[in-house]
Rosetta silent file (secondary structure, phi, psi, omega in degrees, C-alpha in Angstrom):
SEQUENCE: MKERIILGIDPGTTIMGFGLIKVVGKKMHFLQLNELDLKKYGDHYLKLKLIFERTIELIDTHNPDEIAIEAPFFGKNVQSMLKLGRAQGVAMAAGLSREIPITEYLPKKIKMAITGNGNASKEQVAKMLQSILGLKTLPKNLDSTDGLAAAVCHFYNSGRVDVGKSYSGWDAFVKQNSDRVKK
SCORE:     score description
SCORE:     0.000 S_00000001
   1 L     0.000  132.175 -177.025   89.324   72.520  101.108 S_00000001
   2 L   -73.493  132.554  177.762   90.353   74.833  103.930 S_00000001
   3 E  -115.889  145.412  171.903   88.569   78.177  104.070 S_00000001
   4 E  -148.362  153.814  179.917   89.483   81.264  106.044 S_00000001
   5 E  -115.849  133.952  179.096   88.257   84.807  106.263 S_00000001
   6 E  -116.281  127.211  174.372   90.585   87.788  106.647 S_00000001
   7 E  -100.453  123.204  176.968   89.369   91.146  107.945 S_00000001
   8 E  -106.365  135.643 -178.162   91.550   94.074  106.902 S_00000001
   9 E  -128.615  132.331  170.368   91.334   97.356  108.797 S_00000001
  10 E  -109.694   97.327 -174.062   92.655  100.827  107.998 S_00000001
  11 L   -72.474  147.766  176.545   92.146  102.555  111.344 S_00000001
  12 L  -167.008  157.402 -179.886   91.328  106.226  111.544 S_00000001
  13 L   -96.795   -6.334  171.919   89.459  108.674  113.743 S_00000001
  14 L  -104.450  -41.756  175.597   87.644  110.364  110.847 S_00000001
  15 E  -142.294  129.084  171.202   87.117  107.231  108.714 S_00000001
  16 E  -104.802  117.597  178.575   87.892  103.599  109.533 S_00000001
  17 E   -94.923  145.919  176.760   88.106  101.581  106.330 S_00000001
  18 E  -148.130  153.879  178.629   87.661   97.827  106.287 S_00000001
  19 E  -147.493  150.807 -179.991   87.511   94.985  103.820 S_00000001
  20 E  -127.061  136.253  173.208   86.891   91.253  103.988 S_00000001
  21 E  -128.400  151.404  173.397   88.154   88.470  101.775 S_00000001
  22 E  -109.555  134.374  179.048   87.535   84.750  101.874 S_00000001
  23 E  -109.917  123.227  176.502   90.438   82.460  101.071 S_00000001
  24 E  -120.970  113.775 -174.775   89.629   79.028   99.660 S_00000001
  25 L    63.829 -118.471  178.925   92.720   76.961   99.075 S_00000001
  26 L  -110.095   14.664 -179.939   95.113   79.353   97.350 S_00000001
  27 E  -112.249  142.364  176.038   92.428   81.638   95.877 S_00000001
  28 E  -108.765  147.401 -179.646   90.958   84.763   97.404 S_00000001
  29 E  -128.822  135.492  178.978   87.419   85.981   96.929 S_00000001
  30 E   -70.277  133.051  174.728   86.090   89.455   97.656 S_00000001
  31 E  -109.057  -54.638 -173.933   83.411   89.588  100.361 S_00000001
  32 E  -162.368  152.991  165.988   82.917   93.201  101.380 S_00000001
  33 E  -144.776  144.564 -177.548   84.460   96.623  101.752 S_00000001
  34 E  -165.919 -175.390  178.607   83.040   99.574  103.597 S_00000001
  35 E  -146.456  156.914  173.716   83.894  102.319  106.020 S_00000001
  36 E  -106.828  113.220 -177.372   82.810  103.703  109.331 S_00000001
  37 E   -88.597  117.450 -176.054   82.368  107.458  108.931 S_00000001
  38 L  -111.710    7.061 -174.508   83.228  109.247  112.169 S_00000001
  39 L   -60.579  -32.520 -174.924   83.416  112.825  110.853 S_00000001
  40 L   -77.935   -6.873 -179.496   80.123  113.901  112.415 S_00000001
  41 L  -100.020  129.354 -178.791   81.271  113.035  115.953 S_00000001
  42 L   -88.917  -28.814 -174.815   83.274  115.623  117.865 S_00000001
  43 L   -81.607  118.123 -178.213   84.116  113.539  120.937 S_00000001
  44 H   -60.816  -37.681 -178.252   87.322  111.514  120.454 S_00000001
  45 H   -69.979  -34.775  175.395   86.288  108.965  123.104 S_00000001
  46 H   -64.577  -41.197  178.092   82.929  108.398  121.412 S_00000001
  47 H   -59.078  -44.278 -179.852   84.803  107.775  118.142 S_00000001
  48 H   -62.889  -41.119  178.444   86.984  105.157  119.874 S_00000001
  49 H   -61.678  -43.491 -179.388   83.876  103.476  121.322 S_00000001
  50 H   -66.420  -38.181  176.579   82.272  103.373  117.860 S_00000001
  51 H   -61.823  -46.016  179.735   85.451  101.894  116.293 S_00000001
  52 H   -60.727  -49.657 -177.041   85.490   99.178  118.974 S_00000001
  53 H   -63.744  -41.260  179.962   81.775   98.409  118.558 S_00000001
  54 H   -66.963  -38.140  178.575   81.920   98.319  114.738 S_00000001
  55 H   -65.190  -43.627  177.378   84.960   96.025  114.825 S_00000001
  56 H   -61.065  -42.710  179.694   83.163   93.669  117.255 S_00000001
  57 H   -61.766  -43.235  177.612   80.088   93.751  114.999 S_00000001
  58 H   -62.169  -42.468 -179.536   82.214   92.857  111.942 S_00000001
  59 H   -64.314  -47.257 -177.452   83.855   90.008  113.876 S_00000001
  60 H   -68.652  -28.596  179.786   80.543   88.637  115.159 S_00000001
  61 H   -79.678  -45.323 -171.013   78.929   88.899  111.693 S_00000001
  62 H  -104.904   -9.479  179.909   81.735   87.510  109.513 S_00000001
  63 L    47.073   57.142  179.974   83.759   85.367  111.966 S_00000001
  64 L   -65.237  147.613  177.251   87.179   86.246  110.514 S_00000001
  65 L   -85.551  -24.907 -177.958   89.999   83.816  111.218 S_00000001
  66 E  -147.983  154.947  175.890   92.602   86.577  111.104 S_00000001
  67 E  -123.487  133.176  173.868   92.807   90.354  111.196 S_00000001
  68 E  -114.196  129.992 -176.089   95.305   92.438  109.225 S_00000001
  69 E  -130.292  139.758  178.106   95.626   96.036  110.353 S_00000001
  70 E   -75.281  128.167  178.765   97.523   98.967  108.931 S_00000001
  71 L   -77.257  145.974  177.540  100.113  100.223  111.416 S_00000001
  72 L   -63.106  140.852  176.624  100.235  103.964  112.065 S_00000001
  73 L   -94.467  157.466 -177.303  102.966  105.687  110.074 S_00000001
  74 L   -84.258  110.574  178.810  105.229  108.231  111.685 S_00000001
  75 L  -106.472 -177.499 -179.094  104.074  111.690  110.745 S_00000001
  76 L   -82.025  -29.549 -176.787  105.098  115.112  111.902 S_00000001
  77 L   -87.360  107.200 -176.387  101.937  115.792  113.909 S_00000001
  78 H   -63.830  -39.578 -179.247  102.257  113.992  117.251 S_00000001
  79 H   -62.012  -45.411 -179.027   98.606  114.633  118.215 S_00000001
  80 H   -69.965  -32.181  175.985   97.204  113.035  115.076 S_00000001
  81 H   -65.036  -41.496  178.612   99.613  110.110  115.457 S_00000001
  82 H   -61.675  -45.311  179.647   98.437  109.579  119.013 S_00000001
  83 H   -62.970  -41.246  178.946   94.788  109.607  117.881 S_00000001
  84 H   -64.470  -41.906  177.838   95.570  107.166  115.063 S_00000001
  85 H   -61.704  -38.720  177.345   97.409  104.881  117.486 S_00000001
  86 H   -66.520  -42.288  178.822   94.399  104.890  119.786 S_00000001
  87 H   -60.409  -44.156  178.400   92.064  104.073  116.882 S_00000001
  88 H   -63.881  -42.118 -178.133   94.321  101.170  115.916 S_00000001
  89 H   -60.769  -43.759 -179.180   94.528  100.080  119.557 S_00000001
  90 H   -71.108  -33.557  175.651   90.773   99.832  120.088 S_00000001
  91 H   -65.546  -40.890  177.391   90.331   97.919  116.804 S_00000001
  92 H   -65.487  -41.309  179.820   93.097   95.541  117.941 S_00000001
  93 H   -60.795  -38.181  177.691   91.513   95.235  121.397 S_00000001
  94 H   -61.138  -46.305  178.547   88.223   94.197  119.759 S_00000001
  95 H   -65.078  -44.319 -179.915   90.013   91.436  117.838 S_00000001
  96 H   -63.580  -34.949  179.805   92.056   90.360  120.846 S_00000001
  97 H   -66.060  -22.692  177.345   88.900   90.199  122.985 S_00000001
  98 L  -102.200    8.826  177.194   87.563   87.602  120.514 S_00000001
  99 L    58.888   40.086  177.937   90.985   85.834  120.430 S_00000001
 100 L  -100.119  128.695  179.272   91.548   86.478  116.728 S_00000001
 101 L   -61.347  138.053 -177.583   95.189   86.634  115.594 S_00000001
 102 E  -121.901  137.206  174.199   96.192   90.122  114.445 S_00000001
 103 E  -126.226  132.492  177.498   99.049   91.115  112.149 S_00000001
 104 E   -95.719  140.460  175.133  100.182   94.713  111.655 S_00000001
 105 E  -128.707  137.369  174.404  101.547   95.908  108.331 S_00000001
 106 L   -70.110  147.473 -179.915  103.280   99.179  107.576 S_00000001
 107 H   -51.887  -41.318 -179.800  101.552  101.221  104.844 S_00000001
 108 H   -62.487  -38.193 -179.409  104.604  100.826  102.545 S_00000001
 109 H   -66.976  -39.719  178.634  104.514   97.030  102.943 S_00000001
 110 H   -64.663  -48.330  179.838  100.796   96.939  102.027 S_00000001
 111 H   -60.047  -40.653  179.405  101.339   99.154   98.963 S_00000001
 112 H   -62.345  -44.552 -178.289  104.317   97.019   97.935 S_00000001
 113 H   -64.203  -36.358 -175.325  102.291   93.797   98.241 S_00000001
 114 H   -84.613  -45.555 -171.830   99.414   95.157   96.145 S_00000001
 115 H  -110.614  -14.719 -174.111  101.156   97.266   93.489 S_00000001
 116 L    84.547    3.176 -179.505  104.833   96.342   93.659 S_00000001
 117 L  -133.520  114.938 -179.143  105.557   99.957   94.630 S_00000001
 118 L   -66.689  -13.153  179.290  105.859  100.976   98.293 S_00000001
 119 L  -109.511   19.350 -178.605  105.132  104.600   97.377 S_00000001
 120 L   -62.326  152.776  177.743  101.967  103.918   95.339 S_00000001
 121 L   -80.887  164.668  175.960   99.037  106.320   95.716 S_00000001
 122 H   -57.008  -39.006 -178.833   95.692  105.318   97.268 S_00000001
 123 H   -64.338  -42.310  179.273   94.235  105.447   93.748 S_00000001
 124 H   -63.854  -41.921  178.593   96.868  103.051   92.371 S_00000001
 125 H   -62.108  -46.811 -179.197   96.228  100.611   95.231 S_00000001
 126 H   -60.405  -45.760 -179.549   92.448  100.833   94.660 S_00000001
 127 H   -62.896  -40.470  179.737   92.778  100.273   90.889 S_00000001
 128 H   -66.557  -41.242  176.897   95.040   97.263   91.418 S_00000001
 129 H   -62.971  -39.765  178.409   92.579   95.761   93.936 S_00000001
 130 H   -58.707  -42.248 -179.980   89.771   96.367   91.449 S_00000001
 131 H   -69.732  -47.628 -176.836   91.757   94.408   88.874 S_00000001
 132 H   -63.040  -44.154 -172.575   92.870   91.584   91.228 S_00000001
 133 H  -100.484   -1.284  178.568   89.446   91.009   92.799 S_00000001
 134 L    66.515   39.103  179.466   87.242   91.962   89.842 S_00000001
 135 L   -73.342  134.848 -178.878   85.439   94.780   91.658 S_00000001
 136 L   -71.431  -45.074 -179.959   82.820   96.448   89.471 S_00000001
 137 L  -133.612  161.726  176.073   83.111   99.875   91.059 S_00000001
 138 L  -109.880  147.481  178.780   85.365  101.626   93.539 S_00000001
 139 L   -69.535  161.224  179.488   84.085  103.610   96.527 S_00000001
 140 L   -64.695  -51.459  175.380   84.285  107.405   96.607 S_00000001
 141 L   -87.689  141.553 -175.945   86.548  107.389   99.687 S_00000001
 142 L   -99.237   14.003  176.114   89.503  105.060   99.412 S_00000001
 143 H   -66.898  -35.186  179.583   89.798  104.272  103.132 S_00000001
 144 H   -68.318  -37.061  177.186   87.742  101.126  102.561 S_00000001
 145 H   -69.815  -28.939  174.928   90.083   99.976   99.770 S_00000001
 146 H   -65.762  -38.787  176.039   93.002  100.603  102.162 S_00000001
 147 H   -64.406  -44.580  177.435   91.318   98.237  104.637 S_00000001
 148 H   -62.184  -38.591  179.636   90.789   95.689  101.873 S_00000001
 149 H   -61.586  -36.836  178.093   94.436   96.139  100.826 S_00000001
 150 H   -62.551  -41.728  179.288   95.562   95.146  104.358 S_00000001
 151 H   -64.880  -44.211 -179.346   93.568   91.894  104.040 S_00000001
 152 H   -66.572  -40.337  176.135   94.987   91.142  100.568 S_00000001
 153 H   -57.988  -43.039  179.865   98.527   91.958  101.770 S_00000001
 154 H   -64.090  -40.765  176.789   98.016   89.466  104.606 S_00000001
 155 H   -59.026  -47.616 -179.779   96.851   86.819  102.131 S_00000001
 156 H   -63.293  -30.603 -177.174   99.972   87.371  100.012 S_00000001
 157 H   -93.899   -3.709 -179.516  102.199   87.167  103.095 S_00000001
 158 L   -62.107  136.731  178.421  100.512   84.105  104.655 S_00000001
 159 L    86.018   -8.365  176.591  102.875   81.235  105.157 S_00000001
 160 L   -93.087  153.621  175.238  105.916   83.479  104.959 S_00000001
 161 L   -82.924  155.967  177.974  108.163   84.106  107.880 S_00000001
 162 L    57.082   63.653  179.499  108.477   87.678  109.185 S_00000001
 163 L   -90.422  -14.764 -173.911  105.108   89.042  108.076 S_00000001
 164 L   140.039 -166.912  178.810  104.963   91.809  110.629 S_00000001
 165 E   -85.780  127.576  179.538  103.966   91.860  114.256 S_00000001
 166 E  -120.706  142.858  177.833  101.420   89.159  115.116 S_00000001
 167 E  -133.888  130.634  179.632   99.456   88.670  118.287 S_00000001
 168 L   -97.414   -7.756  179.199   97.252   85.667  119.063 S_00000001
 169 L   173.454 -177.951 -178.069   95.800   87.149  122.247 S_00000001
 170 H   -58.393  -44.132 -177.694   96.492   89.377  125.223 S_00000001
 171 H   -59.159  -45.889  179.517   99.144   87.025  126.651 S_00000001
 172 H   -64.393  -39.906 -179.972  101.087   86.959  123.378 S_00000001
 173 H   -61.587  -47.940 -179.240  100.762   90.731  123.039 S_00000001
 174 H   -64.154  -43.489 -178.775  102.126   91.332  126.558 S_00000001
 175 H   -61.541  -43.198 -177.443  104.905   88.763  126.109 S_00000001
 176 H   -76.558  -16.147 -178.958  106.035   90.307  122.793 S_00000001
 177 L  -119.753   26.069 -176.167  105.851   93.844  124.199 S_00000001
 178 L   -60.035  -27.254  178.493  107.221   93.166  127.691 S_00000001
 179 L   -67.952  -22.258 -179.456  109.900   95.803  127.156 S_00000001
 180 L   -95.815  -15.227 -175.707  107.111   98.391  126.887 S_00000001
 181 L   -91.708  126.579  178.696  104.996   97.123  129.789 S_00000001
 182 L   -72.220  140.212  179.801  105.812   98.536  133.229 S_00000001
 183 L   -94.389    0.000    0.000  106.245   95.878  135.868 S_00000001
């Protein structure tokens, strides 16, 4: 029976949430959820370095076959969006450096996949994950359940066409984003 591991990441510069599931056949099994707390660090570049290093550590420890990452949503604050985009970028770079396929999902798509409601609250998503995966307790911060939700969303969308943006490596990323890359 084919097994695969999916790492889900909710990138952030104050907290990066992540979750891992193992898929055996058509069933998913909970492996881990946790978060990287970056609140105590003032330097934005140090935070990015820590996100990269923690993502590499997760990859080297759990050997995920795929990474699902929450895409930044468009907010009103351009500065915080830029920081979020950078956090997502370094997590993606870590995966790409290990040649792991990455798929981005919009927050609404993740919420829809988990709860059936694209406008569900973090609490609703967490409770539904608790029910689906049989989690005994939920963490205090729900960033880790958001990371886990990205992994579960990816599991639900596996095998479907048009799952989001996927990249199998640097070459694929550049090819798919050639309109954004200066020549």
